[in-house]
Structures are given as C-alpha cells and as structure tokens.
C-alpha cells in the first residue's frame, strides 16, 4: 500500500502565489563634520648611524697546465722537377670570319 497519502496515480499541481517581500534599501544623506588634518613637518636630525657593508673575499687561484705545441724540425725532402722545353714554331694559315 502506498504510504503518506500518495499513490501512483496522484497528480501534483504547483501554483504561483504573489507575496510581498520587504527589504532595506541603503541611502546616503549629507553630513557635516569638522575634522582637523595635520601634516608632519620635515626636520633635520643628525645622529650617528651604523651601516654594515658586506665584504667579499677572493681567493687567488693559479693553475699550471701543460699543452703540447707544434715544433719545427729540419729535414731533407727529395722532389722531382719537371721542365717543358719549347719546340720549333709551327705556323698555319687560318681563315678568320668577322660578323658584319
């Protein structure tokens, strides 16, 4: 049996009901109030001040490295020398055509 007065075939109907809603609306009203404003005056005051400055210590590092450098050695190298000799002149007649 269905419980609480509801059955499988029951129909629910919703209606919109008008109602009045109250709320507070903020408002602004002018208000005059006397205030005093003071500005600090500059003054010169001499007093001893202590400052700490950082110090940097540097170590001097020296290294000795050996590097092989190229060196020159004297030596004898045998080389062949080829020469070209001039032969007898060979003159030939050639016809030359120039553009016109």
PDB file of C-alpha atoms in Angstrom, residues 1-12:
ATOM      1  CA  UNK A   1       0.000   0.000   0.000  1.00  0.00           C
ATOM      2  CA  UNK A   2       1.322   3.463  -0.823  1.00  0.00           C
ATOM      3  CA  UNK A   3       2.416   5.485   2.176  1.00  0.00           C
ATOM      4  CA  UNK A   4       1.753   9.035   3.289  1.00  0.00           C
ATOM      5  CA  UNK A   5      -1.324   9.564   1.152  1.00  0.00           C
ATOM      6  CA  UNK A   6       0.441   9.373  -2.207  1.00  0.00           C
ATOM      7  CA  UNK A   7      -0.424   6.885  -4.793  1.00  0.00           C
ATOM      8  CA  UNK A   8       0.996   6.048  -8.152  1.00  0.00           C
ATOM      9  CA  UNK A   9      -1.777   7.913  -9.921  1.00  0.00           C
ATOM     10  CA  UNK A  10      -1.693  11.107  -7.804  1.00  0.00           C
ATOM     11  CA  UNK A  11      -1.212  14.435  -9.611  1.00  0.00           C
ATOM     12  CA  UNK A  12       0.680  17.350  -8.071  1.00  0.00           C
TER      13      UNK A  12
END
